XYZ file of N, CA and C in Angstrom:
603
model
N -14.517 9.148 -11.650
C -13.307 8.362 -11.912
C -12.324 8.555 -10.760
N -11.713 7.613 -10.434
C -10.633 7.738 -9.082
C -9.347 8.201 -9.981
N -8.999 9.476 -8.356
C -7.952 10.228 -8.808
C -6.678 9.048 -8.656
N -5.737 9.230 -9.638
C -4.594 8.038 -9.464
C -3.387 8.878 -9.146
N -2.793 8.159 -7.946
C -1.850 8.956 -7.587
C -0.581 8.212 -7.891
N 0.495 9.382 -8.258
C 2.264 8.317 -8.452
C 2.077 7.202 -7.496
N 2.755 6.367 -8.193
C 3.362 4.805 -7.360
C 4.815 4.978 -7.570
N 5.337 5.234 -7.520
C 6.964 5.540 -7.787
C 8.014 5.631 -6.255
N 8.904 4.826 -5.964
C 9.792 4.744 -4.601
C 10.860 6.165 -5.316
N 10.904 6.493 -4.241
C 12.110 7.810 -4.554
C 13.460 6.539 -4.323
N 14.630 6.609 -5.210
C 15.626 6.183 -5.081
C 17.090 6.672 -5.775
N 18.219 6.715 -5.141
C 18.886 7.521 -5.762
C 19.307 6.588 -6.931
N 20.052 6.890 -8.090
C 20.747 6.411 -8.919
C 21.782 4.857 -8.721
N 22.583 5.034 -7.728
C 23.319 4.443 -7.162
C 23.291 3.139 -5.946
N 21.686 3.546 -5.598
C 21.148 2.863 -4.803
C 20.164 1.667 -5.313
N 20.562 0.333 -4.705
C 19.879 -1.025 -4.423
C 18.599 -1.392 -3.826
N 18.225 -1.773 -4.828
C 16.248 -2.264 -3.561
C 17.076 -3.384 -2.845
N 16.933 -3.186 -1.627
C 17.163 -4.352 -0.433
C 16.129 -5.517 -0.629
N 16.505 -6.353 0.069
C 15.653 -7.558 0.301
C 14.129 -6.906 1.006
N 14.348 -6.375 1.840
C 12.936 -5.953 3.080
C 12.675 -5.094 1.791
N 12.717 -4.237 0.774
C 11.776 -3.490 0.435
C 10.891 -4.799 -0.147
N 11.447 -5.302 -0.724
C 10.902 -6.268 -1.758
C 9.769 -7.501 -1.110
N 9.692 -7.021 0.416
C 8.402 -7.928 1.104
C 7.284 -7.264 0.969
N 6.741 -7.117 2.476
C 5.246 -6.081 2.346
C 5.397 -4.884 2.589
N 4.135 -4.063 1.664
C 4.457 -3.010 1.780
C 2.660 -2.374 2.398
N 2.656 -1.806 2.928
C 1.555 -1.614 3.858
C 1.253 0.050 3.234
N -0.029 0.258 3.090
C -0.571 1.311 2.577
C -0.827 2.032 3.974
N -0.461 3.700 4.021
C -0.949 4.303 5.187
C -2.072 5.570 4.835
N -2.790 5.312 5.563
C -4.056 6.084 5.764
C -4.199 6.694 7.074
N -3.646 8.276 6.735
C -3.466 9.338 8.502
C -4.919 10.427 7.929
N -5.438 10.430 9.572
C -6.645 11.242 9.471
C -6.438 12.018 10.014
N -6.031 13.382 9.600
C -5.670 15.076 10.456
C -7.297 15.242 10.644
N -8.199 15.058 10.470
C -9.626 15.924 10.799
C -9.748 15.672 11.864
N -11.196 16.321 12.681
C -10.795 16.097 13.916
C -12.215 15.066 14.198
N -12.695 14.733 12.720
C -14.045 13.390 12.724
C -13.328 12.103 12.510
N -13.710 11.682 12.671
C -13.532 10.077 12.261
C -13.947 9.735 10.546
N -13.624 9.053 10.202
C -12.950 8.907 8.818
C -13.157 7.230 8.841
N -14.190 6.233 7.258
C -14.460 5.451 7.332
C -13.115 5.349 6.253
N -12.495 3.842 5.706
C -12.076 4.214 4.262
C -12.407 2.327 4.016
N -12.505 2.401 2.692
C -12.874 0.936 1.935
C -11.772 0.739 0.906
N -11.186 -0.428 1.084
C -10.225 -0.797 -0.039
C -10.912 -2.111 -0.919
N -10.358 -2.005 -1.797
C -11.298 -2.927 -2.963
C -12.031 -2.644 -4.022
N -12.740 -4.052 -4.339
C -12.455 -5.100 -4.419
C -11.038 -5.236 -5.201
N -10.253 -6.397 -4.876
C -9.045 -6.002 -5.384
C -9.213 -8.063 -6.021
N -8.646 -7.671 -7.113
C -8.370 -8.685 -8.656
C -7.510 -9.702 -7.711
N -7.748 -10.634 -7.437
C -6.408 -11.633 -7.047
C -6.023 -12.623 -7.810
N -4.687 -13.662 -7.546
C -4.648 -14.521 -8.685
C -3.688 -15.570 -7.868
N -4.252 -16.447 -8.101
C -3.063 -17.787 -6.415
C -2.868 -18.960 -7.536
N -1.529 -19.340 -7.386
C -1.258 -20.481 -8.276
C -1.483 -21.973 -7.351
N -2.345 -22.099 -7.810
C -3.259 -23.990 -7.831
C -2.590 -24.802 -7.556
N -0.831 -24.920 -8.295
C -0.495 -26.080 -8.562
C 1.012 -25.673 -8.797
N 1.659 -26.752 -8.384
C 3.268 -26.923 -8.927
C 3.440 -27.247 -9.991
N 4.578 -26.549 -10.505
C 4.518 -26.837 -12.034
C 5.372 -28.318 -11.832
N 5.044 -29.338 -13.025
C 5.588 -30.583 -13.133
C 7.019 -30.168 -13.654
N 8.086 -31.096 -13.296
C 9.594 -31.018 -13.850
C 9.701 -32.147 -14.384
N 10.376 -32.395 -15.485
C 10.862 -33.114 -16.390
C 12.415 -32.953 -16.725
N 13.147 -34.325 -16.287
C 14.500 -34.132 -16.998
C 14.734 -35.030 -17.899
N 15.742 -35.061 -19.340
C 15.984 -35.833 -19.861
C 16.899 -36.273 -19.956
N 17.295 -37.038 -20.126
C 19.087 -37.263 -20.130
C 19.388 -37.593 -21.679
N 20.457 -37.620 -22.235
C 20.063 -37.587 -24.061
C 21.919 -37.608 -24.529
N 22.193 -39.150 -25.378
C 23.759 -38.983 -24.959
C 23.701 -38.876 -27.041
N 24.513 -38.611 -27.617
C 24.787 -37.902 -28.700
C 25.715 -39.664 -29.635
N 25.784 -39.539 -30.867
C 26.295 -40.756 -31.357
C 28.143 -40.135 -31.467
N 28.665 -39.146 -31.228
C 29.598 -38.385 -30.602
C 29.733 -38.477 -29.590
N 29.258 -39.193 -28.459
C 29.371 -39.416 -27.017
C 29.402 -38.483 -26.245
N 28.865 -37.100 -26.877
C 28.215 -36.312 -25.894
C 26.987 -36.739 -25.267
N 26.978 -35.989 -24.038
C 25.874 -35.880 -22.855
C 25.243 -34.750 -23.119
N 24.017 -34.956 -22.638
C 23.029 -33.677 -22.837
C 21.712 -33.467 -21.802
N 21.036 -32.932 -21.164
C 20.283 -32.440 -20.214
C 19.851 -31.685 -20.363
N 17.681 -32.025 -20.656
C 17.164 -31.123 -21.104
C 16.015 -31.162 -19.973
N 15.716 -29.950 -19.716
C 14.677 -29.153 -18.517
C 13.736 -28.992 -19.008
N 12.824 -29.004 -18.881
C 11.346 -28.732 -18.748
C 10.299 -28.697 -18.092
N 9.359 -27.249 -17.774
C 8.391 -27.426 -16.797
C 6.938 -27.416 -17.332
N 5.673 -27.810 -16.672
C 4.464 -28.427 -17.116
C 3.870 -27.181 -17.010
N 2.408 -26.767 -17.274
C 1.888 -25.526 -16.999
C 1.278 -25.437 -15.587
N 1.126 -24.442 -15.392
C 0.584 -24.084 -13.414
C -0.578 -23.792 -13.830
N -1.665 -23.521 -12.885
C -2.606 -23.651 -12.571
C -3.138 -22.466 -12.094
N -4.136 -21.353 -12.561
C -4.389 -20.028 -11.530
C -5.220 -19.494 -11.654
N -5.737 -19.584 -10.313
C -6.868 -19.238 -10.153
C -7.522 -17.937 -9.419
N -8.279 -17.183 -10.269
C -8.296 -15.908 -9.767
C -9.382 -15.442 -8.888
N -10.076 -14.416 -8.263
C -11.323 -13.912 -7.684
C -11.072 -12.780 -7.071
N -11.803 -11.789 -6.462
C -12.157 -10.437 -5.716
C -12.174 -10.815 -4.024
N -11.643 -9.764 -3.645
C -11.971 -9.843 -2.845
C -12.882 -8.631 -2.409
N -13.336 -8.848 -1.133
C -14.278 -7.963 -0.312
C -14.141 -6.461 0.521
N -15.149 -5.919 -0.119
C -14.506 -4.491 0.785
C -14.563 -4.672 2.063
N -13.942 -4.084 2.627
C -13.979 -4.157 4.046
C -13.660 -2.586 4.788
N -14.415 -2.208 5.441
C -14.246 -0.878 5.735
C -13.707 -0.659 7.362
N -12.764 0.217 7.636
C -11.968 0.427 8.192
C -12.319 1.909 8.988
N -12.178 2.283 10.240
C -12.479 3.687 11.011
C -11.118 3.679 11.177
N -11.057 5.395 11.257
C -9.760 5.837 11.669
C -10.126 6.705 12.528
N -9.635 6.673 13.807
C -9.999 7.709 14.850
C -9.058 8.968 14.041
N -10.376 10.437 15.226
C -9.418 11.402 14.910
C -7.701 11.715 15.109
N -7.418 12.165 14.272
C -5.911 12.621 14.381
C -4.641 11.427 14.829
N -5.542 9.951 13.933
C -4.511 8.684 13.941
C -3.943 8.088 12.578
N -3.919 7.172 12.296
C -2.678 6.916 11.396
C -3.282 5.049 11.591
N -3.733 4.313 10.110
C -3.904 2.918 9.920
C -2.903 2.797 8.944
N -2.129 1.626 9.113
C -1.602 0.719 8.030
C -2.504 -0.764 7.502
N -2.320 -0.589 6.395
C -3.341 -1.708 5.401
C -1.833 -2.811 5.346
N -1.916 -4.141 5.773
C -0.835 -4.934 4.724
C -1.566 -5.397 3.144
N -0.897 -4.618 2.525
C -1.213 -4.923 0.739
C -0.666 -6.185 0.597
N -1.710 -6.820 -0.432
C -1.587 -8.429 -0.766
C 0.290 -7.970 -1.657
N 0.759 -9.267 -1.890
C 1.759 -9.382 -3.111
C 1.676 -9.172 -4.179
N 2.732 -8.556 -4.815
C 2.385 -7.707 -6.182
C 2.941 -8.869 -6.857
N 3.617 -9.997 -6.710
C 3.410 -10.916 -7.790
C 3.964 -12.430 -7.333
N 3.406 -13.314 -8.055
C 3.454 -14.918 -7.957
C 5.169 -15.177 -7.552
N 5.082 -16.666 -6.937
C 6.247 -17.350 -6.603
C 6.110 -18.267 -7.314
N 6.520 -18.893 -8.487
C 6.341 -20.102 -9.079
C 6.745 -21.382 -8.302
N 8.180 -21.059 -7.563
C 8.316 -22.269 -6.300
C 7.021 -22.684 -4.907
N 6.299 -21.264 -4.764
C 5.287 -21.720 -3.227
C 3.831 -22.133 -4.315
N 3.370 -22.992 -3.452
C 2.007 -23.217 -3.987
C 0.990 -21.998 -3.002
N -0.134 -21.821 -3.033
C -0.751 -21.476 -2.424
C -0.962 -19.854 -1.865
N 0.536 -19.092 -2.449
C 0.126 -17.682 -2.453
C -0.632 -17.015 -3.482
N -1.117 -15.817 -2.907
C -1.830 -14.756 -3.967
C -1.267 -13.993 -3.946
N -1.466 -12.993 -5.567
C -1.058 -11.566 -5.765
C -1.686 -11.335 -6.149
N -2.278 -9.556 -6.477
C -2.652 -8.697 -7.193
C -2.391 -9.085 -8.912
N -3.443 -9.099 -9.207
C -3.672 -9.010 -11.016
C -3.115 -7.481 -10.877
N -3.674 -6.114 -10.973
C -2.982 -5.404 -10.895
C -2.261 -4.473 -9.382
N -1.507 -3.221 -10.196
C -0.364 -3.088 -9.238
C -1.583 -1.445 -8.350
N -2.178 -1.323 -8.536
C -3.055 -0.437 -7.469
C -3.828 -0.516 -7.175
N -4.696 0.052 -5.486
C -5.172 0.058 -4.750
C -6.550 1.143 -4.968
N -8.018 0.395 -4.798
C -8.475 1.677 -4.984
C -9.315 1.983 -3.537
N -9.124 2.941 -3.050
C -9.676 3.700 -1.850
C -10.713 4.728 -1.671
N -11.971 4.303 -0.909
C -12.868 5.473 -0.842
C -13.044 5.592 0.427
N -13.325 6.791 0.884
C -12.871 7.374 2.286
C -14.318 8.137 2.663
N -14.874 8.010 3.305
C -15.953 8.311 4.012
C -15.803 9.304 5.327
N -16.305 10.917 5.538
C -16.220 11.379 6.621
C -17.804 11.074 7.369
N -17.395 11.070 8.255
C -18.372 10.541 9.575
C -18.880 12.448 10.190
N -20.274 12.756 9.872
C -20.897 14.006 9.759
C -21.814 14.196 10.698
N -22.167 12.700 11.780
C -22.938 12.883 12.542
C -24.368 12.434 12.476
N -24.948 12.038 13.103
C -26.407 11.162 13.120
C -26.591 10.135 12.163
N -25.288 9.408 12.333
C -25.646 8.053 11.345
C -24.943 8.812 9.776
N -24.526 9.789 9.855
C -24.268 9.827 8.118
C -23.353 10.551 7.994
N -22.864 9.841 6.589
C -21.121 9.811 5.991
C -21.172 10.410 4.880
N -20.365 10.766 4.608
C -19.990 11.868 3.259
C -18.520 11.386 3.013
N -18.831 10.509 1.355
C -17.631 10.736 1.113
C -16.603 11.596 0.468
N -15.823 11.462 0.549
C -14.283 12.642 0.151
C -14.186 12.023 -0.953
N -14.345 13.016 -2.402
C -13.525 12.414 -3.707
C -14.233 11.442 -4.371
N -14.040 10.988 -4.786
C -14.825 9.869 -6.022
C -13.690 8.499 -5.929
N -13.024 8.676 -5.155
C -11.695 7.282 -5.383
C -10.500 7.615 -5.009
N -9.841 6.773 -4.789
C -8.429 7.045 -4.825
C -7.282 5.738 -5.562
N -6.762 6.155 -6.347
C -6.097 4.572 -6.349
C -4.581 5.118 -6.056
N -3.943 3.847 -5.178
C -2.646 4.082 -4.821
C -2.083 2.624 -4.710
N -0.483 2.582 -4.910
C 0.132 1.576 -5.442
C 0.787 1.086 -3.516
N 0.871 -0.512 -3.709
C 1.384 -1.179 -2.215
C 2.875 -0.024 -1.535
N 2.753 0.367 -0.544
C 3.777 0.418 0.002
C 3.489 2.262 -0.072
N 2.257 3.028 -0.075
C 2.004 4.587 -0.395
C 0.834 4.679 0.544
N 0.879 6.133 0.409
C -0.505 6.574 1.369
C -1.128 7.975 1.225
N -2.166 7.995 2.175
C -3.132 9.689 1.629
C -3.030 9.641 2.878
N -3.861 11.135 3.233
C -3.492 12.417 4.233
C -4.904 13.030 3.846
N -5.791 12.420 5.215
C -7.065 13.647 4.959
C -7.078 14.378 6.065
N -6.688 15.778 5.408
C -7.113 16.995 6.251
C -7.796 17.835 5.943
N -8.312 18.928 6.744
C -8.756 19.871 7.140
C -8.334 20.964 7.225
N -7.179 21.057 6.918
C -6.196 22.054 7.430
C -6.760 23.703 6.684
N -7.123 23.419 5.399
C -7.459 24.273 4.819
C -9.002 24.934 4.772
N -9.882 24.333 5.958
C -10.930 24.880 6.577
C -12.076 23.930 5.496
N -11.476 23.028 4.507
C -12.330 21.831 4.134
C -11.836 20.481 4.069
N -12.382 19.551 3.830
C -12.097 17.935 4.419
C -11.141 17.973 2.750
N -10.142 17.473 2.572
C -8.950 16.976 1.291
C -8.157 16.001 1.405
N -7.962 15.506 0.400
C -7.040 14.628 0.451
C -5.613 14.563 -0.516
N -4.832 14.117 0.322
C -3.325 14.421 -0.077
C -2.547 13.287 -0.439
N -2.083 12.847 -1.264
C -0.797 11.868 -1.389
C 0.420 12.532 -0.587
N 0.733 10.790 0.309
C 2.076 11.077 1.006
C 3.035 10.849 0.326
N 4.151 11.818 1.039
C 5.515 12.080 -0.318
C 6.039 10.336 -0.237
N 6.283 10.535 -1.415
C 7.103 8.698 -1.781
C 7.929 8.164 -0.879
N 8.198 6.949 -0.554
C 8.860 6.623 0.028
C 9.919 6.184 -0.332
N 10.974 6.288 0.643
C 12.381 6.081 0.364
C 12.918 4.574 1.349
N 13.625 3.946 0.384
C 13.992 2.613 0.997
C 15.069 2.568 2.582
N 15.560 3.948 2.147
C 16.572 4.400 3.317
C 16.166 4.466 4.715
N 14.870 5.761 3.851
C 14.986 6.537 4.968
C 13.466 6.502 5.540
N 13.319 6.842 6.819
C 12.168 6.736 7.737
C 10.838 7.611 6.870
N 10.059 7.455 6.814
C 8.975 8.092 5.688
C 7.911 9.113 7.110
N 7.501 10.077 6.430
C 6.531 10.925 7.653
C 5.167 10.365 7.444
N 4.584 9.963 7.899
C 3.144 9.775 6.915
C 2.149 11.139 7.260
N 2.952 12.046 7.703
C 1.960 13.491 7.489
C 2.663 14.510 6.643
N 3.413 13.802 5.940
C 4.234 14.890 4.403
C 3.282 14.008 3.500
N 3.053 15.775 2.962
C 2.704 15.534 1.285
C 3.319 15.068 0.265
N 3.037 15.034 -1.250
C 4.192 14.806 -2.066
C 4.699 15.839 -2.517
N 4.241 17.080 -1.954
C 4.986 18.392 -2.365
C 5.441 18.951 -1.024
N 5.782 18.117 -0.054
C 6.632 18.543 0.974
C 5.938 19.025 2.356
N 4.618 19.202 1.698
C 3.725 20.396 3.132
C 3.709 19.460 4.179
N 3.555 19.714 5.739
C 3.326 19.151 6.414
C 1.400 19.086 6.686
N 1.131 18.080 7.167
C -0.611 18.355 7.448
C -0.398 17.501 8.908
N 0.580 17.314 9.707
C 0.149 16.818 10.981
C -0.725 17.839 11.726
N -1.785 17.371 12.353
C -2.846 18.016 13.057
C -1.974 18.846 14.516
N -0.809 18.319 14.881
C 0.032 18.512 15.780
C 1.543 19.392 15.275
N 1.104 19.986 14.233
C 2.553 20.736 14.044
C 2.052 22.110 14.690
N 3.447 22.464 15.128
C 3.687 23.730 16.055
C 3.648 23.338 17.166
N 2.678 22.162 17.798
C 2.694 21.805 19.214
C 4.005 21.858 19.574
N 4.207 22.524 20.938
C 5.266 22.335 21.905
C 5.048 21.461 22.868
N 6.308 21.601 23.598
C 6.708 20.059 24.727
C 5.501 20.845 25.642
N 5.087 19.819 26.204
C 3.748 19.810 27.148
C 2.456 19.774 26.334
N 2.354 20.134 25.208
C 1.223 20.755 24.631
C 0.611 19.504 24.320
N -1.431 19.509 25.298
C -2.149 18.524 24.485
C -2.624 18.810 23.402
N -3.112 18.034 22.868
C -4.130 18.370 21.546
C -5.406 17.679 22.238
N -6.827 18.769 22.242
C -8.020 18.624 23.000
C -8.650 17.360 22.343
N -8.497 17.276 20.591
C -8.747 16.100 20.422
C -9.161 14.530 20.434
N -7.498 14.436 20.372
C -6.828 12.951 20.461
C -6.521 12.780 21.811
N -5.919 14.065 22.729
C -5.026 14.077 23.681
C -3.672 13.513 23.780
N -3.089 13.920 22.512
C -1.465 13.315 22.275
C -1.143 14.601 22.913
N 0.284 14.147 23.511
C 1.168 15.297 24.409
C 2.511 15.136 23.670
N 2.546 16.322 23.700
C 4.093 16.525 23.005
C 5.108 16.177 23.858
C-alpha cells in the first residue's frame, strides 16, 4: 500500500492564499544518493469538461407590474480517462519539478482537465547497475504543490517528505517535514566540490 504523506500548506491564521498559490503547483522530487533515481507518476484519474453549459434567460413581468429575471444553466458534459506513466531520471544529487495537472474544473473554459482526485501516486526506482532497478517503498502518494527527498544519508536508500510549503516563503526542497536537512552538500564550504555532481560551493 503507498505510504500517504500530509498535503497540508503551512499558513498562518491571518494569512490569505494569493492568486499565484492558487495556479500550478509542481511536485519536487530531490535525489541526495549518489545513483540515479528512476520515479513514475500515475496513472492519474482525469476529468475535462466537453461542453459549455447552455444559458437561459427569462424575462417574466408579474400582473402587479413587477419585473422578474430568471437564470438558468443546461448540464456540461465530462469526460474522464488515465493517464500514462511516464518515468522520469533524476541525476545524482539533483532536484525535478513535475507540473501537476489542476485540482479542479473551470465551468467558464471549455477544454481543461483536472484531477478526479487530490493526490499523486509516486514510485521511485534506484538504478543498482547492469540494467537493474530496485525500487524504494511500495508508493508514495503526495498532494500538487509537495515533494520527497531520497537519501542515503543514513547509510540506506529512504525516503522523506519535504517540509510543507509556505505561500510566503521560499521552500528548501532538501528539508524534511521534521526539519532535518538531507542536502547531499550540507557542511560544504566556499570552494568545496562535491566529487559527484561537481557543484561548487
Amino acid at each position: 500500500m503507498p505510504l500517504q504523506f500530509e498535503q497540508t500548506f503551512e499558513m498562518e491564521e491571518d494569512e490569505e492564499v494569493s492568486e499565484e498559490m492558487k495556479g500550478s503547483k509542481p511536485i519536487t522530487v530531490a535525489n541526495g544518493t549518489a545513483q540515479r533515481i528512476t520515479f513514475s507518476v500515475g496513472p492519474i484519474k482525469m476529468v475535462e469538461q466537453g461542453n459549455l453549459p447552455d444559458k437561459t434567460y427569462t424575462l417574466g413581468a408579474g400582473i402587479d407590474g413587477q419585473f422578474g429575471v430568471k437564470f438558468s444553466e443546461g448540464n456540461v458534459e465530462l469526460k474522464t480517462w488515465e493517464t500514462e506513466k511516464k518515468p522520469t531520471v533524476v541525476a545524482p544529487h539533483s532536484i525535478h519539478y513535475v507540473d501537476a495537472p489542476l485540482a479542479s474544473l473551470s465551468r467558464r473554459k471549455k477544454g481543461k482537465a483536472a484531477m478526479v482526485e487530490n493526490t499523486l501516486n509516486i514510485h521511485i526506482f534506484q538504478e543498482m547497475g547492469a540494467g537493474k532497478d530496485v525500487e524504494v517503498g511500495l508508493g508514495y502518494d503526495i498532494g500538487p504543490g509537495h515533494g520527497i527527498i531520497v537519501s542515503d544519508a543514513t547509510g540506506q536508500c529512504e525516503v522523506y517528505q519535504m517540509q510543507g510549503r509556505h505561500w510566503c516563503k521560499k521552500t528548501d526542497p532538501w528539508l524534511t517535514n521534521m526539519g532535518v536537512d538531507r542536502s547531499p552538500h550540507q557542511g560544504y564550504r566556499r570552494r568545496d566540490m562535491c566529487p559527484v555532481s561537481l557543484y561548487k560551493k
